[in-house]
Structures are given as C-alpha cells and as structure tokens.
PDB file of C-alpha atoms in Angstrom:
ATOM      1  CA  LYS J   1      -0.061   0.205  -0.008  1.00  0.00           C
ATOM      2  CA  PHE J   2       2.879   2.310   0.927  1.00  0.00           C
ATOM      3  CA  TRP J   3       4.221   2.051  -2.892  1.00  0.00           C
ATOM      4  CA  LEU J   4       0.366   2.994  -4.267  1.00  0.00           C
ATOM      5  CA  LEU J   5      -0.541   6.073  -2.196  1.00  0.00           C
ATOM      6  CA  GLU J   6       3.210   7.626  -2.896  1.00  0.00           C
ATOM      7  CA  SER J   7       2.667   7.131  -6.692  1.00  0.00           C
ATOM      8  CA  GLU J   8      -0.448   9.006  -6.149  1.00  0.00           C
ATOM      9  CA  ARG J   9       1.812  11.586  -5.041  1.00  0.00           C
ATOM     10  CA  ASN J  10       4.477  11.370  -7.478  1.00  0.00           C
ATOM     11  CA  ASP J  11       1.678  11.297  -9.838  1.00  0.00           C
ATOM     12  CA  ASP J  12       0.477  15.466  -7.999  1.00  0.00           C
ATOM     13  CA  ARG J  13       3.574  16.645  -8.796  1.00  0.00           C
ATOM     14  CA  VAL J  14       4.045  15.455 -12.433  1.00  0.00           C
ATOM     15  CA  ASN J  15       1.051  15.246 -14.282  1.00  0.00           C
ATOM     16  CA  ALA J  16       1.677  18.891 -14.981  1.00  0.00           C
ATOM     17  CA  TYR J  17       5.109  17.726 -17.667  1.00  0.00           C
ATOM     18  CA  ARG J  18       2.754  14.680 -18.218  1.00  0.00           C
ATOM     19  CA  ARG J  19      -0.242  16.324 -19.919  1.00  0.00           C
ATOM     20  CA  GLN J  20       2.275  18.278 -21.643  1.00  0.00           C
ATOM     21  CA  VAL J  21       4.757  15.541 -22.824  1.00  0.00           C
ATOM     22  CA  TRP J  22       3.013  12.620 -23.350  1.00  0.00           C
ATOM     23  CA  PRO J  23       0.019  13.390 -25.738  1.00  0.00           C
ATOM     24  CA  GLU J  24       2.345  13.750 -28.712  1.00  0.00           C
ATOM     25  CA  VAL J  25       4.536  10.447 -27.966  1.00  0.00           C
ATOM     26  CA  LYS J  26       4.597   8.625 -31.007  1.00  0.00           C
ATOM     27  CA  GLY J  27       5.462   5.024 -31.904  1.00  0.00           C
ATOM     28  CA  LYS J  28       7.952   2.754 -29.950  1.00  0.00           C
ATOM     29  CA  VAL J  29       7.615   3.573 -25.922  1.00  0.00           C
ATOM     30  CA  LEU J  30      10.070   2.795 -22.941  1.00  0.00           C
ATOM     31  CA  ASP J  31       8.216   3.721 -19.925  1.00  0.00           C
ATOM     32  CA  LEU J  32      11.087   2.714 -17.153  1.00  0.00           C
ATOM     33  CA  GLY J  33       9.272   3.312 -13.165  1.00  0.00           C
ATOM     34  CA  PRO J  34       6.368   3.694 -15.020  1.00  0.00           C
ATOM     35  CA  GLY J  35       4.459   2.987 -10.857  1.00  0.00           C
ATOM     36  CA  TYR J  36       1.208   1.323 -12.033  1.00  0.00           C
ATOM     37  CA  ALA J  37       1.033   3.058 -15.629  1.00  0.00           C
ATOM     38  CA  GLN J  38      -1.205   6.158 -14.944  1.00  0.00           C
ATOM     39  CA  SER J  39      -0.245   8.069 -18.130  1.00  0.00           C
ATOM     40  CA  LEU J  40      -1.168   5.675 -20.222  1.00  0.00           C
ATOM     41  CA  GLU J  41      -4.171   7.426 -20.354  1.00  0.00           C
ATOM     42  CA  LEU J  42      -2.631  10.391 -21.865  1.00  0.00           C
ATOM     43  CA  LEU J  43      -1.333   8.657 -24.994  1.00  0.00           C
ATOM     44  CA  THR J  44      -2.589   8.824 -28.358  1.00  0.00           C
ATOM     45  CA  MET J  45      -3.047   5.060 -28.742  1.00  0.00           C
ATOM     46  CA  SER J  46      -4.031   4.944 -31.977  1.00  0.00           C
ATOM     47  CA  GLU J  47      -0.320   6.027 -32.879  1.00  0.00           C
ATOM     48  CA  ILE J  48       1.674   4.024 -30.627  1.00  0.00           C
ATOM     49  CA  SER J  49       2.533   1.062 -31.854  1.00  0.00           C
ATOM     50  CA  SER J  50       4.514  -0.347 -28.560  1.00  0.00           C
ATOM     51  CA  TYR J  51       4.399   0.142 -25.253  1.00  0.00           C
ATOM     52  CA  VAL J  52       7.026  -1.441 -23.049  1.00  0.00           C
ATOM     53  CA  ALA J  53       7.065  -1.162 -19.417  1.00  0.00           C
ATOM     54  CA  LEU J  54       9.825  -2.014 -17.071  1.00  0.00           C
ATOM     55  CA  GLU J  55       9.005  -1.323 -13.351  1.00  0.00           C
ATOM     56  CA  PRO J  56      10.916  -3.345 -10.714  1.00  0.00           C
ATOM     57  CA  ASN J  57       8.897  -3.001  -7.518  1.00  0.00           C
ATOM     58  CA  PRO J  58       6.824  -6.078  -7.713  1.00  0.00           C
ATOM     59  CA  PHE J  59       4.079  -5.024  -5.856  1.00  0.00           C
ATOM     60  CA  MET J  60       3.035  -1.747  -8.849  1.00  0.00           C
ATOM     61  CA  CYS J  61       2.655  -4.998 -11.150  1.00  0.00           C
ATOM     62  CA  GLU J  62      -1.092  -5.758 -10.589  1.00  0.00           C
ATOM     63  CA  LYS J  63      -2.070  -1.951 -11.035  1.00  0.00           C
ATOM     64  CA  LEU J  64      -0.513  -1.377 -13.691  1.00  0.00           C
ATOM     65  CA  GLN J  65      -1.160  -4.800 -15.318  1.00  0.00           C
ATOM     66  CA  ALA J  66      -4.436  -3.645 -14.704  1.00  0.00           C
ATOM     67  CA  ASN J  67      -4.357   0.197 -15.947  1.00  0.00           C
ATOM     68  CA  ALA J  68      -2.331  -1.009 -19.133  1.00  0.00           C
ATOM     69  CA  GLU J  69      -5.539  -3.238 -20.237  1.00  0.00           C
ATOM     70  CA  LYS J  70      -7.944  -0.833 -19.582  1.00  0.00           C
ATOM     71  CA  CYS J  71      -6.199   1.194 -22.512  1.00  0.00           C
ATOM     72  CA  GLY J  72      -5.926  -1.987 -24.271  1.00  0.00           C
ATOM     73  CA  PHE J  73      -2.858  -3.515 -23.548  1.00  0.00           C
ATOM     74  CA  SER J  74      -2.157  -6.495 -24.483  1.00  0.00           C
ATOM     75  CA  VAL J  75       0.375  -7.917 -21.196  1.00  0.00           C
ATOM     76  CA  GLU J  76       3.101 -10.224 -21.570  1.00  0.00           C
ATOM     77  CA  TYR J  77       5.426 -10.248 -18.694  1.00  0.00           C
ATOM     78  CA  ASP J  78       9.619 -11.508 -19.282  1.00  0.00           C
ATOM     79  CA  LYS J  79       9.542 -15.070 -18.063  1.00  0.00           C
ATOM     80  CA  LEU J  80      12.976 -14.741 -16.545  1.00  0.00           C
ATOM     81  CA  SER J  81      11.868 -11.853 -13.621  1.00  0.00           C
ATOM     82  CA  TYR J  82       7.871 -12.214 -14.159  1.00  0.00           C
ATOM     83  CA  PRO J  83       6.666 -11.145 -10.311  1.00  0.00           C
ATOM     84  CA  GLU J  84       6.798 -13.859  -7.323  1.00  0.00           C
ATOM     85  CA  GLY J  85       3.350 -15.459  -7.134  1.00  0.00           C
ATOM     86  CA  LYS J  86       2.392 -14.874 -11.257  1.00  0.00           C
ATOM     87  CA  SER J  87       3.125 -17.932 -13.306  1.00  0.00           C
ATOM     88  CA  GLU J  88       3.705 -18.604 -16.720  1.00  0.00           C
ATOM     89  CA  SER J  89       0.441 -20.261 -17.327  1.00  0.00           C
ATOM     90  CA  ALA J  90      -0.266 -16.613 -16.211  1.00  0.00           C
ATOM     91  CA  ASP J  91       0.854 -14.740 -18.986  1.00  0.00           C
ATOM     92  CA  GLN J  92      -1.192 -12.956 -21.897  1.00  0.00           C
ATOM     93  CA  SER J  93      -0.291 -11.844 -24.714  1.00  0.00           C
ATOM     94  CA  GLY J  94      -2.270 -10.531 -27.864  1.00  0.00           C
TER      95      GLY J  94
END
C-alpha cells in the first residue's frame, strides 16, 4: 500500500509535465519505472505501435497490468523476471 500511496503523490507533482509531453508521443514507447502506468491514458493510442514498461517494484505490477489492459494493451511478463506468485501460464499476450 505504501508504494501505491507514494505513486499517487508523485502523480500530483508530475502530472502537469505529463499532460504536456505524453499526448505527443508516437511509435515505440519504453516507460522506465512507470509505477502503475497511470499516464497511459494520456497517450494517443492510435499513434503507439508498442509499449514496454519496466517496473522493478513488484507491488506495482497488479495495478500496472489493470491500467494497461484498460487502455487496450495486452500484458506479457518477461519469463526471467515475472513478479513473484505470477505463473507463466498466467501470462497474457495478444
């Protein structure tokens, strides 16, 4: 829960910048440390060919996956580093 609260606080600090930059993003996106990917809704989805999120904090993964799927992305976990408790059979791709 701490990480979700801290991520929400961080959103308040950086959302003004995200709103200026993210709508202009096109093509392939590499999002380093996206938290729970709350900025996905700011992307122009028709302009994005692929989105890769590298989130080292496993506490963020469940909400990150939910946000990504809500925005129309399929989710696939790296086989070498998928979150604890996540089985390979639970991977989603599309």
